[in-house]
Short mmCIF file of C-alpha atoms in Angstrom, two decimals:
data_model
loop_
_atom_site.label_atom_id
_atom_site.label_comp_id
_atom_site.label_asym_id
_atom_site.label_seq_id
_atom_site.Cartn_x
_atom_site.Cartn_y
_atom_site.Cartn_z
CA MET K 1 -29.04 -11.40 35.29
CA THR K 2 -29.64 -10.63 38.98
CA ALA K 3 -26.81 -11.54 41.35
CA ARG K 4 -27.81 -14.21 43.88
CA ILE K 5 -26.34 -13.96 47.38
CA GLY K 6 -26.86 -16.80 49.83
CA VAL K 7 -27.50 -16.23 53.54
CA VAL K 8 -26.78 -19.21 55.78
CA THR K 9 -29.06 -19.86 58.76
CA PHE K 10 -27.66 -21.89 61.65
CA PRO K 11 -29.57 -22.85 64.81
CA GLY K 12 -29.39 -19.62 66.81
CA SER K 13 -28.93 -17.25 63.87
CA LEU K 14 -30.68 -13.97 64.62
CA ASP K 15 -30.00 -11.73 61.67
CA ASP K 16 -30.66 -13.86 58.61
CA ARG K 17 -33.85 -11.99 57.69
CA ASP K 18 -32.19 -8.61 58.21
CA THR K 19 -29.29 -9.69 56.01
CA GLN K 20 -31.64 -10.91 53.30
CA ARG K 21 -33.40 -7.56 53.37
CA ALA K 22 -30.11 -5.67 53.10
CA ILE K 23 -29.22 -7.73 50.04
CA ARG K 24 -32.60 -6.96 48.52
CA VAL K 25 -32.24 -3.23 49.25
CA ALA K 26 -28.89 -3.29 47.43
CA GLY K 27 -30.55 -4.77 44.35
CA ALA K 28 -29.48 -8.42 44.53
CA GLU K 29 -31.52 -11.55 45.15
CA PRO K 30 -31.15 -13.11 48.62
CA VAL K 31 -31.16 -16.91 48.74
CA ALA K 32 -31.89 -18.68 52.04
CA LEU K 33 -29.40 -21.48 52.79
CA TRP K 34 -29.84 -24.02 55.59
CA HIS K 35 -26.84 -25.19 57.60
CA LYS K 36 -27.54 -28.89 57.06
CA ASP K 37 -27.62 -28.56 53.27
CA LYS K 38 -24.30 -28.75 51.43
CA ASP K 39 -25.90 -27.34 48.26
CA LEU K 40 -25.27 -23.60 47.90
CA LYS K 41 -27.91 -23.40 45.16
CA GLN K 42 -25.47 -21.87 42.67
CA VAL K 43 -25.26 -18.55 44.52
CA ASP K 44 -22.68 -15.98 43.49
CA ALA K 45 -21.64 -15.08 47.05
CA VAL K 46 -22.40 -16.14 50.63
CA VAL K 47 -23.04 -14.27 53.87
CA LEU K 48 -22.65 -15.96 57.26
CA CYS K 49 -24.96 -13.82 59.36
CA GLY K 50 -24.90 -12.78 62.99
CA GLY K 51 -26.46 -14.47 65.99
CA PHE K 52 -25.47 -17.15 68.46
CA SER K 53 -25.03 -20.32 66.40
CA TYR K 54 -25.67 -23.38 68.54
CA GLY K 55 -26.05 -21.03 71.50
CA ASP K 56 -22.27 -20.48 71.55
CA TYR K 57 -22.30 -23.31 74.09
CA LEU K 58 -18.82 -24.57 73.25
CA ARG K 59 -17.14 -21.49 71.81
CA ALA K 60 -18.59 -18.87 69.50
CA GLY K 61 -18.73 -20.36 65.99
CA ALA K 62 -16.91 -23.56 66.95
CA ILE K 63 -19.85 -25.93 66.38
CA ALA K 64 -21.25 -24.11 63.34
CA ARG K 65 -17.89 -24.52 61.64
CA PHE K 66 -18.69 -28.25 61.36
CA SER K 67 -22.16 -27.81 59.85
CA PRO K 68 -22.46 -29.57 56.47
CA VAL K 69 -22.86 -26.30 54.58
CA MET K 70 -19.43 -25.16 55.75
CA ASP K 71 -17.67 -27.96 53.85
CA THR K 72 -18.93 -26.40 50.63
CA VAL K 73 -18.37 -22.81 51.79
CA ILE K 74 -14.76 -23.57 52.71
CA ASP K 75 -14.00 -25.31 49.42
CA GLN K 76 -15.63 -22.63 47.30
CA ALA K 77 -14.14 -19.75 49.30
CA LYS K 78 -10.69 -21.18 48.67
CA ALA K 79 -11.62 -21.25 44.97
CA GLY K 80 -12.62 -17.57 45.02
CA LEU K 81 -16.28 -17.44 46.10
CA PRO K 82 -16.93 -14.14 47.93
CA VAL K 83 -17.86 -14.80 51.57
CA LEU K 84 -18.81 -12.24 54.22
CA GLY K 85 -18.96 -13.15 57.91
CA ILE K 86 -20.84 -10.76 60.19
CA CYS K 87 -20.36 -11.02 63.97
CA ASN K 88 -21.03 -14.72 64.64
CA GLY K 89 -20.23 -15.26 60.97
CA PHE K 90 -16.80 -13.70 61.57
CA GLN K 91 -16.31 -16.06 64.49
CA ILE K 92 -17.23 -19.00 62.24
CA LEU K 93 -14.75 -17.87 59.59
CA THR K 94 -11.93 -17.88 62.13
CA GLU K 95 -12.98 -21.30 63.45
CA ALA K 96 -13.01 -22.58 59.85
CA HIS K 97 -9.52 -21.09 59.30
CA LEU K 98 -10.74 -19.05 56.35
CA LEU K 99 -9.52 -16.05 58.36
CA PRO K 100 -6.67 -16.07 60.90
CA GLY K 101 -6.90 -15.38 64.60
CA GLY K 102 -9.81 -15.99 66.93
CA MET K 103 -12.41 -14.43 69.21
CA LEU K 104 -12.49 -14.19 73.00
CA GLY K 105 -15.03 -12.71 75.38
CA ASN K 106 -15.15 -8.93 75.61
CA ASP K 107 -12.49 -7.66 77.98
CA HIS K 108 -15.13 -6.04 80.21
CA LEU K 109 -17.07 -9.35 80.37
CA HIS K 110 -20.36 -7.77 79.34
CA PHE K 111 -22.56 -7.92 76.25
CA ILE K 112 -22.30 -4.64 74.36
CA CYS K 113 -24.80 -3.04 71.98
CA ARG K 114 -24.02 0.40 70.53
CA ASP K 115 -23.52 2.43 67.39
CA GLN K 116 -19.83 2.09 66.63
CA LYS K 117 -17.54 4.39 64.69
CA LEU K 118 -15.15 2.60 62.32
CA ARG K 119 -12.44 3.54 59.86
CA VAL K 120 -12.28 1.73 56.54
CA GLU K 121 -8.70 0.51 56.19
CA ASN K 122 -9.01 -1.61 53.05
CA ALA K 123 -11.34 -0.62 50.21
CA ASP K 124 -9.98 -3.16 47.76
CA THR K 125 -11.89 -6.29 48.81
CA ALA K 126 -14.95 -7.78 47.17
CA TRP K 127 -17.08 -6.42 50.01
CA THR K 128 -15.56 -2.95 50.55
CA ALA K 129 -14.95 -1.50 47.09
CA ASP K 130 -17.75 1.06 47.44
CA TYR K 131 -15.93 2.63 50.39
CA GLU K 132 -12.81 4.77 50.34
CA ALA K 133 -9.73 3.93 52.38
CA GLY K 134 -9.72 6.16 55.44
CA GLN K 135 -13.48 6.73 55.32
CA GLU K 136 -15.17 6.93 58.73
CA ILE K 137 -18.51 5.17 59.11
CA HIS K 138 -21.00 4.27 61.85
CA ILE K 139 -22.23 0.67 62.10
CA PRO K 140 -24.27 -0.99 64.89
CA LEU K 141 -22.34 -3.41 67.09
CA LYS K 142 -23.71 -6.12 69.40
CA ASN K 143 -21.60 -8.93 70.80
CA MET K 144 -20.39 -10.81 73.84
CA ASP K 145 -17.37 -12.54 72.29
CA GLY K 146 -16.01 -9.83 70.02
CA ARG K 147 -12.41 -9.47 71.18
CA TYR K 148 -10.22 -10.26 68.17
CA VAL K 149 -6.92 -11.88 69.10
CA ALA K 150 -3.99 -13.35 67.20
CA ASP K 151 -0.32 -13.99 67.84
CA ARG K 152 2.12 -11.17 67.15
CA ARG K 153 3.35 -12.70 63.89
CA THR K 154 -0.21 -12.91 62.52
CA LEU K 155 -0.97 -9.35 63.59
CA ASP K 156 2.21 -8.10 61.94
CA GLU K 157 1.30 -9.94 58.71
CA LEU K 158 -2.23 -8.52 58.70
CA GLU K 159 -0.91 -5.00 59.17
CA ALA K 160 1.93 -5.33 56.67
CA GLU K 161 -0.30 -6.84 53.99
CA GLY K 162 -3.12 -4.33 54.45
CA ARG K 163 -5.52 -7.04 55.56
CA VAL K 164 -7.07 -5.12 58.41
CA ALA K 165 -10.32 -4.11 56.73
CA PHE K 166 -11.89 -2.05 59.54
CA ARG K 167 -10.65 -0.53 62.77
CA TYR K 168 -12.56 0.76 65.79
CA LEU K 169 -12.35 4.53 66.29
CA ASP K 170 -12.76 6.64 69.44
CA PHE K 171 -13.59 3.62 71.59
CA ASN K 172 -12.47 -0.01 71.52
CA PRO K 173 -15.68 -1.80 72.58
CA ASN K 174 -14.28 -5.24 73.33
CA GLY K 175 -10.49 -5.11 73.71
CA SER K 176 -9.67 -6.31 70.20
CA LEU K 177 -5.95 -6.21 69.53
CA ASN K 178 -4.83 -3.30 67.34
CA ASP K 179 -8.43 -2.01 67.51
CA ILE K 180 -9.31 -4.52 64.77
CA ALA K 181 -12.99 -4.61 63.83
CA GLY K 182 -12.67 -6.67 60.64
CA ILE K 183 -10.12 -8.40 58.44
CA THR K 184 -9.80 -9.94 54.99
CA ASN K 185 -7.98 -12.91 53.54
CA ALA K 186 -5.07 -12.35 51.17
CA ALA K 187 -7.24 -12.75 48.07
CA GLY K 188 -9.83 -10.22 49.27
CA ASN K 189 -12.83 -12.47 48.67
CA VAL K 190 -13.36 -13.41 52.34
CA VAL K 191 -14.11 -10.64 54.83
CA GLY K 192 -15.18 -10.84 58.46
CA LEU K 193 -16.21 -8.07 60.85
CA MET K 194 -17.94 -7.81 64.22
CA PRO K 195 -20.28 -4.82 63.57
CA HIS K 196 -23.54 -5.38 61.69
CA PRO K 197 -23.76 -3.55 58.33
CA GLU K 198 -27.15 -5.15 57.61
CA HIS K 199 -28.59 -2.93 60.37
CA ALA K 200 -27.43 0.25 58.62
CA VAL K 201 -28.91 0.12 55.11
CA GLU K 202 -32.04 2.23 55.58
CA SER K 203 -32.37 5.66 57.19
CA LEU K 204 -35.39 4.70 59.32
CA ILE K 205 -33.66 1.91 61.28
CA GLY K 206 -30.39 1.20 63.05
CA THR K 207 -28.09 4.21 63.17
CA GLY K 208 -30.40 6.28 60.99
CA ARG K 209 -27.64 6.19 58.38
CA THR K 210 -26.91 3.92 55.44
CA ASP K 211 -23.21 3.35 56.11
CA GLY K 212 -23.63 -0.42 55.89
CA LEU K 213 -25.17 -0.49 52.43
CA PRO K 214 -21.84 -0.31 50.53
CA PHE K 215 -20.99 -3.82 51.75
CA PHE K 216 -23.83 -5.14 49.64
CA THR K 217 -23.50 -2.75 46.70
CA SER K 218 -19.76 -3.54 46.56
CA ILE K 219 -20.32 -7.25 46.05
CA LEU K 220 -23.18 -6.60 43.64
CA LYS K 221 -20.96 -4.44 41.41
CA LYS K 222 -18.15 -6.98 41.56
CA LEU K 223 -20.47 -9.80 40.50
CA VAL K 224 -22.13 -7.77 37.73
CA ASN K 225 -18.77 -6.67 36.34
CA ALA K 226 -17.09 -10.06 36.69
#
């Protein structure tokens, strides 16, 4: 049976088609989900893709968090459904309190778009198992509100519990505390990151590398072996 991975489209989503293609390249079946529909169509996992949901007019991800689909995503994520939030999707996950902390504007106050070097810190989540801890990868990054922040207690907990999933290397592009590029929840089924792995799954596009593909092969293997 082919694993089915849902991709939620909000008003302002930019990377839903790219994410669907990445899922297809990995060997799973992408399923388009609309933000107004609470039905997840019996998918095995969900990706909240990148973009500017609702134009980020209030705060990045703050309005999308209240879309009808998120009621179901929140309930099922708490029950163990694997959920990946990419860029704006990461922002939505923090607004929905599925991941701690929040996002502020980049410390240099400019939109940034670049190939970003990362270090994999946690290879034990549903979305990172095809990496190795300590592995260095290159993933495209594009954001305006990508500065991850949290209070000191939360940061200490994330570090102590190994819940920092990815860290920026060589250059911190947005001022994120502790150079954090992505985090996971305690159970390892919910992961959020600012860079865009869906843009690094084929050698002819993005970075010219396939460093983002293991996100999608990781979840596929987990679902097949579940």
